Amino acid sequence: MNPKPSFTVVESLSRSKYGDPKQGDDRLVINQHFVAVLDGATDASGASYDGLSPGRFVAEIGAQAIESLAPDSNATQAIEQLTQAVKEALLKVQSDQIPIFAPCFAIALFSNTRREIWRVGDCQYLLDGKGHNPNSKVDEVTTKLRSLIVHSYLAQGKTITDLIQNDPSQNFLVSIYKLQAALCNSSAEPFGYGVINGDRVPEKYIEVIKIPEQVKSVVLASDGYPDLRITLAESEEILSELIAKDPLFYDLYLGQRGLAPGRESFDDRTYVRLELHD
């Protein structure tokens, strides 16, 4: 274990799909013991908790809980503490509208003391430029379905510009998004997946990545980067190229949504790169 800070933050960014960080559902936490990217689930219902979107609300609670983690916490202890904090917070608030997505977030959390990354959900990581960042089975199905819907409208004569102004795929997918809440932290195969939502996270969804001694660079990011690279500039450049070539994110990269009026990207994005020291 590393009792003292042994890393430097080289660069970081947290930005919403609308440009204004305050509107996004991502959170970035950096202290001497932990660095974390929290990705709150985007919800378009208009539901709010204490004036925040459902994803932002629980991500804020999770960020606060990280600040009170014991430096020597292990992955299970940390995820249980974050889960309990979210559970208690949600019991105290109520939205006047039912959200499409139950409030939840994914997380990638670096422990300096244990030299590990802990992951629940679809946040990303790179170790010296290499990582394993698969989509969930649920996302694979819903993004392919959305691609089919967009392709169908284009075949009917709609244009890319038309669908950027009004993407009908979102209306089709609402019922699926509501149904898939039952799969959160469910052991059901093959579509169950892990999130922090106040319910117990099964051990199989708490991923522990031990960082080898020779690794010097760690990148954590939300899934707002379709092709994560070792530097922020490269990651941003590839995202910009995709936005220019496939603004609906239905062809070159399959996303839950594309550009729309007022959006600069298809999703919130958060990136942080650490340099590890001996």
mmCIF file with all atom_site columns, C-alpha atoms in Angstrom, residues 65-245:
data_model
loop_
_atom_site.group_PDB
_atom_site.id
_atom_site.type_symbol
_atom_site.label_atom_id
_atom_site.label_alt_id
_atom_site.label_comp_id
_atom_site.label_asym_id
_atom_site.label_entity_id
_atom_site.label_seq_id
_atom_site.pdbx_PDB_ins_code
_atom_site.Cartn_x
_atom_site.Cartn_y
_atom_site.Cartn_z
_atom_site.occupancy
_atom_site.B_iso_or_equiv
_atom_site.pdbx_formal_charge
_atom_site.auth_seq_id
_atom_site.auth_comp_id
_atom_site.auth_asym_id
_atom_site.auth_atom_id
_atom_site.pdbx_PDB_model_num
ATOM 1   C CA . ALA A 1 65  ? -19.117 10.229  -0.025  1.00 0.00 ? 65  ALA A CA 1
ATOM 2   C CA . ILE A 1 66  ? -15.709 9.711   -1.660  1.00 0.00 ? 66  ILE A CA 1
ATOM 3   C CA . GLU A 1 67  ? -14.324 12.598  0.378   1.00 0.00 ? 67  GLU A CA 1
ATOM 4   C CA . SER A 1 68  ? -15.151 10.691  3.575   1.00 0.00 ? 68  SER A CA 1
ATOM 5   C CA . LEU A 1 69  ? -13.738 7.309   2.505   1.00 0.00 ? 69  LEU A CA 1
ATOM 6   C CA . ALA A 1 70  ? -10.976 5.916   4.686   1.00 0.00 ? 70  ALA A CA 1
ATOM 7   C CA . PRO A 1 71  ? -7.706  5.962   2.711   1.00 0.00 ? 71  PRO A CA 1
ATOM 8   C CA . ASP A 1 72  ? -7.239  2.197   3.203   1.00 0.00 ? 72  ASP A CA 1
ATOM 9   C CA . SER A 1 73  ? -10.786 1.274   2.126   1.00 0.00 ? 73  SER A CA 1
ATOM 10  C CA . ASN A 1 74  ? -11.009 -1.669  -0.227  1.00 0.00 ? 74  ASN A CA 1
ATOM 11  C CA . ALA A 1 75  ? -13.246 -1.773  -3.287  1.00 0.00 ? 75  ALA A CA 1
ATOM 12  C CA . THR A 1 76  ? -16.178 -3.503  -1.600  1.00 0.00 ? 76  THR A CA 1
ATOM 13  C CA . GLN A 1 77  ? -16.107 -1.155  1.383   1.00 0.00 ? 77  GLN A CA 1
ATOM 14  C CA . ALA A 1 78  ? -15.951 1.914   -0.848  1.00 0.00 ? 78  ALA A CA 1
ATOM 15  C CA . ILE A 1 79  ? -18.824 0.855   -3.106  1.00 0.00 ? 79  ILE A CA 1
ATOM 16  C CA . GLU A 1 80  ? -20.942 -0.084  -0.088  1.00 0.00 ? 80  GLU A CA 1
ATOM 17  C CA . GLN A 1 81  ? -20.294 3.336   1.480   1.00 0.00 ? 81  GLN A CA 1
ATOM 18  C CA . LEU A 1 82  ? -21.224 5.167   -1.721  1.00 0.00 ? 82  LEU A CA 1
ATOM 19  C CA . THR A 1 83  ? -24.317 2.988   -2.119  1.00 0.00 ? 83  THR A CA 1
ATOM 20  C CA . GLN A 1 84  ? -25.464 3.700   1.415   1.00 0.00 ? 84  GLN A CA 1
ATOM 21  C CA . ALA A 1 85  ? -24.948 7.443   0.960   1.00 0.00 ? 85  ALA A CA 1
ATOM 22  C CA . VAL A 1 86  ? -27.097 7.410   -2.198  1.00 0.00 ? 86  VAL A CA 1
ATOM 23  C CA . LYS A 1 87  ? -29.767 5.270   -0.522  1.00 0.00 ? 87  LYS A CA 1
ATOM 24  C CA . GLU A 1 88  ? -30.055 7.660   2.424   1.00 0.00 ? 88  GLU A CA 1
ATOM 25  C CA . ALA A 1 89  ? -30.095 10.748  0.194   1.00 0.00 ? 89  ALA A CA 1
ATOM 26  C CA . LEU A 1 90  ? -32.860 9.399   -2.066  1.00 0.00 ? 90  LEU A CA 1
ATOM 27  C CA . LEU A 1 91  ? -35.042 8.638   0.961   1.00 0.00 ? 91  LEU A CA 1
ATOM 28  C CA . LYS A 1 92  ? -35.016 12.336  1.845   1.00 0.00 ? 92  LYS A CA 1
ATOM 29  C CA . VAL A 1 93  ? -36.036 13.788  -1.532  1.00 0.00 ? 93  VAL A CA 1
ATOM 30  C CA . GLN A 1 94  ? -38.779 13.339  -4.063  1.00 0.00 ? 94  GLN A CA 1
ATOM 31  C CA . SER A 1 95  ? -39.252 14.509  -7.636  1.00 0.00 ? 95  SER A CA 1
ATOM 32  C CA . ASP A 1 96  ? -42.546 15.883  -8.899  1.00 0.00 ? 96  ASP A CA 1
ATOM 33  C CA . GLN A 1 97  ? -41.996 13.818  -12.051 1.00 0.00 ? 97  GLN A CA 1
ATOM 34  C CA . ILE A 1 98  ? -41.046 10.188  -12.471 1.00 0.00 ? 98  ILE A CA 1
ATOM 35  C CA . PRO A 1 99  ? -37.603 9.995   -14.105 1.00 0.00 ? 99  PRO A CA 1
ATOM 36  C CA . ILE A 1 100 ? -37.044 7.833   -17.177 1.00 0.00 ? 100 ILE A CA 1
ATOM 37  C CA . PHE A 1 101 ? -33.872 6.455   -15.607 1.00 0.00 ? 101 PHE A CA 1
ATOM 38  C CA . ALA A 1 102 ? -33.882 5.703   -11.899 1.00 0.00 ? 102 ALA A CA 1
ATOM 39  C CA . PRO A 1 103 ? -31.177 7.969   -10.396 1.00 0.00 ? 103 PRO A CA 1
ATOM 40  C CA . CYS A 1 104 ? -27.844 6.177   -10.711 1.00 0.00 ? 104 CYS A CA 1
ATOM 41  C CA . PHE A 1 105 ? -24.225 6.611   -11.753 1.00 0.00 ? 105 PHE A CA 1
ATOM 42  C CA . ALA A 1 106 ? -21.290 4.596   -13.053 1.00 0.00 ? 106 ALA A CA 1
ATOM 43  C CA . ILE A 1 107 ? -17.868 5.112   -11.519 1.00 0.00 ? 107 ILE A CA 1
ATOM 44  C CA . ALA A 1 108 ? -14.161 4.542   -12.070 1.00 0.00 ? 108 ALA A CA 1
ATOM 45  C CA . LEU A 1 109 ? -12.215 5.223   -8.873  1.00 0.00 ? 109 LEU A CA 1
ATOM 46  C CA . PHE A 1 110 ? -8.435  5.218   -8.405  1.00 0.00 ? 110 PHE A CA 1
ATOM 47  C CA . SER A 1 111 ? -7.161  4.289   -4.936  1.00 0.00 ? 111 SER A CA 1
ATOM 48  C CA . ASN A 1 112 ? -3.714  5.730   -4.275  1.00 0.00 ? 112 ASN A CA 1
ATOM 49  C CA . THR A 1 113 ? -3.248  3.627   -1.138  1.00 0.00 ? 113 THR A CA 1
ATOM 50  C CA . ARG A 1 114 ? -4.035  0.327   -2.844  1.00 0.00 ? 114 ARG A CA 1
ATOM 51  C CA . ARG A 1 115 ? -2.778  1.275   -6.315  1.00 0.00 ? 115 ARG A CA 1
ATOM 52  C CA . GLU A 1 116 ? -5.999  -0.032  -7.836  1.00 0.00 ? 116 GLU A CA 1
ATOM 53  C CA . ILE A 1 117 ? -8.858  1.150   -10.016 1.00 0.00 ? 117 ILE A CA 1
ATOM 54  C CA . TRP A 1 118 ? -12.371 0.183   -8.931  1.00 0.00 ? 118 TRP A CA 1
ATOM 55  C CA . ARG A 1 119 ? -15.081 0.256   -11.543 1.00 0.00 ? 119 ARG A CA 1
ATOM 56  C CA . VAL A 1 120 ? -18.836 -0.188  -11.530 1.00 0.00 ? 120 VAL A CA 1
ATOM 57  C CA . GLY A 1 121 ? -20.564 0.410   -14.847 1.00 0.00 ? 121 GLY A CA 1
ATOM 58  C CA . ASP A 1 122 ? -19.246 1.772   -18.116 1.00 0.00 ? 122 ASP A CA 1
ATOM 59  C CA . CYS A 1 123 ? -16.647 4.382   -17.195 1.00 0.00 ? 123 CYS A CA 1
ATOM 60  C CA . GLN A 1 124 ? -13.282 3.945   -18.894 1.00 0.00 ? 124 GLN A CA 1
ATOM 61  C CA . TYR A 1 125 ? -9.622  3.589   -17.940 1.00 0.00 ? 125 TYR A CA 1
ATOM 62  C CA . LEU A 1 126 ? -6.242  3.356   -19.639 1.00 0.00 ? 126 LEU A CA 1
ATOM 63  C CA . LEU A 1 127 ? -2.980  2.089   -18.134 1.00 0.00 ? 127 LEU A CA 1
ATOM 64  C CA . ASP A 1 128 ? -0.064  3.446   -20.155 1.00 0.00 ? 128 ASP A CA 1
ATOM 65  C CA . GLY A 1 129 ? -2.489  3.881   -23.036 1.00 0.00 ? 129 GLY A CA 1
ATOM 66  C CA . LYS A 1 130 ? -4.113  0.450   -22.831 1.00 0.00 ? 130 LYS A CA 1
ATOM 67  C CA . GLY A 1 131 ? -7.491  -0.438  -21.368 1.00 0.00 ? 131 GLY A CA 1
ATOM 68  C CA . HIS A 1 132 ? -10.499 -2.685  -21.601 1.00 0.00 ? 132 HIS A CA 1
ATOM 69  C CA . ASN A 1 133 ? -13.660 -0.636  -21.881 1.00 0.00 ? 133 ASN A CA 1
ATOM 70  C CA . PRO A 1 134 ? -16.563 -2.739  -23.175 1.00 0.00 ? 134 PRO A CA 1
ATOM 71  C CA . ASN A 1 135 ? -20.135 -1.544  -23.534 1.00 0.00 ? 135 ASN A CA 1
ATOM 72  C CA . SER A 1 136 ? -22.800 -3.349  -21.548 1.00 0.00 ? 136 SER A CA 1
ATOM 73  C CA . LYS A 1 137 ? -25.032 -5.824  -23.365 1.00 0.00 ? 137 LYS A CA 1
ATOM 74  C CA . VAL A 1 138 ? -27.971 -3.494  -22.729 1.00 0.00 ? 138 VAL A CA 1
ATOM 75  C CA . ASP A 1 139 ? -26.211 -0.569  -24.402 1.00 0.00 ? 139 ASP A CA 1
ATOM 76  C CA . GLU A 1 140 ? -25.220 -2.745  -27.354 1.00 0.00 ? 140 GLU A CA 1
ATOM 77  C CA . VAL A 1 141 ? -28.876 -3.605  -27.958 1.00 0.00 ? 141 VAL A CA 1
ATOM 78  C CA . THR A 1 142 ? -30.341 -0.130  -27.426 1.00 0.00 ? 142 THR A CA 1
ATOM 79  C CA . THR A 1 143 ? -27.729 1.656   -29.535 1.00 0.00 ? 143 THR A CA 1
ATOM 80  C CA . LYS A 1 144 ? -28.190 -0.822  -32.400 1.00 0.00 ? 144 LYS A CA 1
ATOM 81  C CA . LEU A 1 145 ? -31.940 -0.341  -32.161 1.00 0.00 ? 145 LEU A CA 1
ATOM 82  C CA . ARG A 1 146 ? -31.508 3.416   -32.230 1.00 0.00 ? 146 ARG A CA 1
ATOM 83  C CA . SER A 1 147 ? -29.250 3.085   -35.289 1.00 0.00 ? 147 SER A CA 1
ATOM 84  C CA . LEU A 1 148 ? -31.947 1.042   -37.018 1.00 0.00 ? 148 LEU A CA 1
ATOM 85  C CA . ILE A 1 149 ? -34.552 3.701   -36.234 1.00 0.00 ? 149 ILE A CA 1
ATOM 86  C CA . VAL A 1 150 ? -32.369 6.528   -37.547 1.00 0.00 ? 150 VAL A CA 1
ATOM 87  C CA . HIS A 1 151 ? -31.505 4.562   -40.698 1.00 0.00 ? 151 HIS A CA 1
ATOM 88  C CA . SER A 1 152 ? -35.223 3.938   -41.258 1.00 0.00 ? 152 SER A CA 1
ATOM 89  C CA . TYR A 1 153 ? -36.113 7.628   -41.047 1.00 0.00 ? 153 TYR A CA 1
ATOM 90  C CA . LEU A 1 154 ? -33.292 8.531   -43.416 1.00 0.00 ? 154 LEU A CA 1
ATOM 91  C CA . ALA A 1 155 ? -34.589 5.911   -45.862 1.00 0.00 ? 155 ALA A CA 1
ATOM 92  C CA . GLN A 1 156 ? -37.982 7.623   -45.718 1.00 0.00 ? 156 GLN A CA 1
ATOM 93  C CA . GLY A 1 157 ? -36.448 10.901  -46.858 1.00 0.00 ? 157 GLY A CA 1
ATOM 94  C CA . LYS A 1 158 ? -35.550 12.631  -43.609 1.00 0.00 ? 158 LYS A CA 1
ATOM 95  C CA . THR A 1 159 ? -32.165 14.357  -43.588 1.00 0.00 ? 159 THR A CA 1
ATOM 96  C CA . ILE A 1 160 ? -29.409 14.387  -40.975 1.00 0.00 ? 160 ILE A CA 1
ATOM 97  C CA . THR A 1 161 ? -30.309 18.026  -40.287 1.00 0.00 ? 161 THR A CA 1
ATOM 98  C CA . ASP A 1 162 ? -33.973 17.084  -39.783 1.00 0.00 ? 162 ASP A CA 1
ATOM 99  C CA . LEU A 1 163 ? -33.052 14.419  -37.224 1.00 0.00 ? 163 LEU A CA 1
ATOM 100 C CA . ILE A 1 164 ? -30.626 16.665  -35.383 1.00 0.00 ? 164 ILE A CA 1
ATOM 101 C CA . GLN A 1 165 ? -33.515 19.097  -34.895 1.00 0.00 ? 165 GLN A CA 1
ATOM 102 C CA . ASN A 1 166 ? -35.910 16.321  -33.839 1.00 0.00 ? 166 ASN A CA 1
ATOM 103 C CA . ASP A 1 167 ? -34.618 12.806  -33.174 1.00 0.00 ? 167 ASP A CA 1
ATOM 104 C CA . PRO A 1 168 ? -37.655 10.475  -33.026 1.00 0.00 ? 168 PRO A CA 1
ATOM 105 C CA . SER A 1 169 ? -35.528 7.560   -31.843 1.00 0.00 ? 169 SER A CA 1
ATOM 106 C CA . GLN A 1 170 ? -35.628 8.988   -28.311 1.00 0.00 ? 170 GLN A CA 1
ATOM 107 C CA . ASN A 1 171 ? -39.408 8.596   -28.117 1.00 0.00 ? 171 ASN A CA 1
ATOM 108 C CA . PHE A 1 172 ? -39.155 4.981   -29.281 1.00 0.00 ? 172 PHE A CA 1
ATOM 109 C CA . LEU A 1 173 ? -36.537 4.154   -26.654 1.00 0.00 ? 173 LEU A CA 1
ATOM 110 C CA . VAL A 1 174 ? -38.228 5.695   -23.595 1.00 0.00 ? 174 VAL A CA 1
ATOM 111 C CA . SER A 1 175 ? -40.221 2.563   -22.812 1.00 0.00 ? 175 SER A CA 1
ATOM 112 C CA . ILE A 1 176 ? -37.066 0.434   -23.089 1.00 0.00 ? 176 ILE A CA 1
ATOM 113 C CA . TYR A 1 177 ? -35.129 2.768   -20.829 1.00 0.00 ? 177 TYR A CA 1
ATOM 114 C CA . LYS A 1 178 ? -37.869 2.508   -18.202 1.00 0.00 ? 178 LYS A CA 1
ATOM 115 C CA . LEU A 1 179 ? -37.907 -1.284  -18.417 1.00 0.00 ? 179 LEU A CA 1
ATOM 116 C CA . GLN A 1 180 ? -34.151 -1.690  -18.162 1.00 0.00 ? 180 GLN A CA 1
ATOM 117 C CA . ALA A 1 181 ? -34.115 -0.140  -14.683 1.00 0.00 ? 181 ALA A CA 1
ATOM 118 C CA . ALA A 1 182 ? -35.061 -3.613  -13.445 1.00 0.00 ? 182 ALA A CA 1
ATOM 119 C CA . LEU A 1 183 ? -31.703 -4.871  -14.745 1.00 0.00 ? 183 LEU A CA 1
ATOM 120 C CA . CYS A 1 184 ? -29.644 -2.471  -12.594 1.00 0.00 ? 184 CYS A CA 1
ATOM 121 C CA . ASN A 1 185 ? -27.629 -4.557  -10.111 1.00 0.00 ? 185 ASN A CA 1
ATOM 122 C CA . SER A 1 186 ? -29.535 -7.635  -11.234 1.00 0.00 ? 186 SER A CA 1
ATOM 123 C CA . SER A 1 187 ? -27.639 -10.904 -11.616 1.00 0.00 ? 187 SER A CA 1
ATOM 124 C CA . ALA A 1 188 ? -29.849 -11.776 -14.599 1.00 0.00 ? 188 ALA A CA 1
ATOM 125 C CA . GLU A 1 189 ? -27.831 -12.890 -17.602 1.00 0.00 ? 189 GLU A CA 1
ATOM 126 C CA . PRO A 1 190 ? -26.926 -11.594 -20.101 1.00 0.00 ? 190 PRO A CA 1
ATOM 127 C CA . PHE A 1 191 ? -28.333 -8.092  -19.556 1.00 0.00 ? 191 PHE A CA 1
ATOM 128 C CA . GLY A 1 192 ? -27.812 -7.338  -15.869 1.00 0.00 ? 192 GLY A CA 1
ATOM 129 C CA . TYR A 1 193 ? -25.321 -4.574  -15.091 1.00 0.00 ? 193 TYR A CA 1
ATOM 130 C CA . GLY A 1 194 ? -23.903 -2.660  -12.172 1.00 0.00 ? 194 GLY A CA 1
ATOM 131 C CA . VAL A 1 195 ? -24.593 0.936   -11.110 1.00 0.00 ? 195 VAL A CA 1
ATOM 132 C CA . ILE A 1 196 ? -24.574 2.951   -7.899  1.00 0.00 ? 196 ILE A CA 1
ATOM 133 C CA . ASN A 1 197 ? -28.264 3.598   -7.196  1.00 0.00 ? 197 ASN A CA 1
ATOM 134 C CA . GLY A 1 198 ? -28.797 2.831   -3.507  1.00 0.00 ? 198 GLY A CA 1
ATOM 135 C CA . ASP A 1 199 ? -29.269 -0.901  -4.013  1.00 0.00 ? 199 ASP A CA 1
ATOM 136 C CA . ARG A 1 200 ? -26.574 -3.433  -3.179  1.00 0.00 ? 200 ARG A CA 1
ATOM 137 C CA . VAL A 1 201 ? -24.083 -3.853  -6.015  1.00 0.00 ? 201 VAL A CA 1
ATOM 138 C CA . PRO A 1 202 ? -23.331 -7.558  -6.591  1.00 0.00 ? 202 PRO A CA 1
ATOM 139 C CA . GLU A 1 203 ? -19.655 -8.413  -6.216  1.00 0.00 ? 203 GLU A CA 1
ATOM 140 C CA . LYS A 1 204 ? -19.458 -9.490  -9.856  1.00 0.00 ? 204 LYS A CA 1
ATOM 141 C CA . TYR A 1 205 ? -20.146 -5.891  -10.910 1.00 0.00 ? 205 TYR A CA 1
ATOM 142 C CA . ILE A 1 206 ? -17.371 -4.443  -8.728  1.00 0.00 ? 206 ILE A CA 1
ATOM 143 C CA . GLU A 1 207 ? -14.316 -4.627  -10.958 1.00 0.00 ? 207 GLU A CA 1
ATOM 144 C CA . VAL A 1 208 ? -10.884 -4.349  -9.326  1.00 0.00 ? 208 VAL A CA 1
ATOM 145 C CA . ILE A 1 209 ? -7.979  -3.497  -11.635 1.00 0.00 ? 209 ILE A CA 1
ATOM 146 C CA . LYS A 1 210 ? -4.584  -3.832  -9.963  1.00 0.00 ? 210 LYS A CA 1
ATOM 147 C CA . ILE A 1 211 ? -2.088  -1.397  -11.459 1.00 0.00 ? 211 ILE A CA 1
ATOM 148 C CA . PRO A 1 212 ? 1.247   -3.079  -12.275 1.00 0.00 ? 212 PRO A CA 1
ATOM 149 C CA . GLU A 1 213 ? 4.377   -1.496  -10.802 1.00 0.00 ? 213 GLU A CA 1
ATOM 150 C CA . GLN A 1 214 ? 5.749   -0.553  -14.210 1.00 0.00 ? 214 GLN A CA 1
ATOM 151 C CA . VAL A 1 215 ? 2.683   1.519   -15.161 1.00 0.00 ? 215 VAL A CA 1
ATOM 152 C CA . LYS A 1 216 ? 3.319   5.276   -15.069 1.00 0.00 ? 216 LYS A CA 1
ATOM 153 C CA . SER A 1 217 ? 0.160   6.723   -16.638 1.00 0.00 ? 217 SER A CA 1
ATOM 154 C CA . VAL A 1 218 ? -3.472  6.232   -15.599 1.00 0.00 ? 218 VAL A CA 1
ATOM 155 C CA . VAL A 1 219 ? -6.427  7.744   -17.453 1.00 0.00 ? 219 VAL A CA 1
ATOM 156 C CA . LEU A 1 220 ? -9.987  7.677   -16.109 1.00 0.00 ? 220 LEU A CA 1
ATOM 157 C CA . ALA A 1 221 ? -12.914 8.904   -18.196 1.00 0.00 ? 221 ALA A CA 1
ATOM 158 C CA . SER A 1 222 ? -16.648 8.733   -18.633 1.00 0.00 ? 222 SER A CA 1
ATOM 159 C CA . ASP A 1 223 ? -18.126 7.153   -21.750 1.00 0.00 ? 223 ASP A CA 1
ATOM 160 C CA . GLY A 1 224 ? -18.463 10.567  -23.377 1.00 0.00 ? 224 GLY A CA 1
ATOM 161 C CA . TYR A 1 225 ? -15.255 9.730   -25.249 1.00 0.00 ? 225 TYR A CA 1
ATOM 162 C CA . PRO A 1 226 ? -16.039 7.142   -27.952 1.00 0.00 ? 226 PRO A CA 1
ATOM 163 C CA . ASP A 1 227 ? -12.336 6.446   -28.528 1.00 0.00 ? 227 ASP A CA 1
ATOM 164 C CA . LEU A 1 228 ? -10.355 7.239   -25.400 1.00 0.00 ? 228 LEU A CA 1
ATOM 165 C CA . ARG A 1 229 ? -6.664  8.047   -25.880 1.00 0.00 ? 229 ARG A CA 1
ATOM 166 C CA . ILE A 1 230 ? -3.748  8.668   -23.535 1.00 0.00 ? 230 ILE A CA 1
ATOM 167 C CA . THR A 1 231 ? -3.921  12.476  -23.871 1.00 0.00 ? 231 THR A CA 1
ATOM 168 C CA . LEU A 1 232 ? -6.856  14.826  -23.569 1.00 0.00 ? 232 LEU A CA 1
ATOM 169 C CA . ALA A 1 233 ? -5.976  16.524  -26.842 1.00 0.00 ? 233 ALA A CA 1
ATOM 170 C CA . GLU A 1 234 ? -6.096  13.239  -28.772 1.00 0.00 ? 234 GLU A CA 1
ATOM 171 C CA . SER A 1 235 ? -9.360  12.194  -27.109 1.00 0.00 ? 235 SER A CA 1
ATOM 172 C CA . GLU A 1 236 ? -10.939 15.550  -27.905 1.00 0.00 ? 236 GLU A CA 1
ATOM 173 C CA . GLU A 1 237 ? -9.671  15.513  -31.488 1.00 0.00 ? 237 GLU A CA 1
ATOM 174 C CA . ILE A 1 238 ? -11.180 12.099  -32.207 1.00 0.00 ? 238 ILE A CA 1
ATOM 175 C CA . LEU A 1 239 ? -14.477 13.162  -30.634 1.00 0.00 ? 239 LEU A CA 1
ATOM 176 C CA . SER A 1 240 ? -14.527 16.298  -32.808 1.00 0.00 ? 240 SER A CA 1
ATOM 177 C CA . GLU A 1 241 ? -13.865 14.238  -35.925 1.00 0.00 ? 241 GLU A CA 1
ATOM 178 C CA . LEU A 1 242 ? -16.733 11.885  -35.092 1.00 0.00 ? 242 LEU A CA 1
ATOM 179 C CA . ILE A 1 243 ? -19.090 14.784  -34.434 1.00 0.00 ? 243 ILE A CA 1
ATOM 180 C CA . ALA A 1 244 ? -18.200 16.237  -37.851 1.00 0.00 ? 244 ALA A CA 1
ATOM 181 C CA . LYS A 1 245 ? -18.611 12.930  -39.706 1.00 0.00 ? 245 LYS A CA 1
#
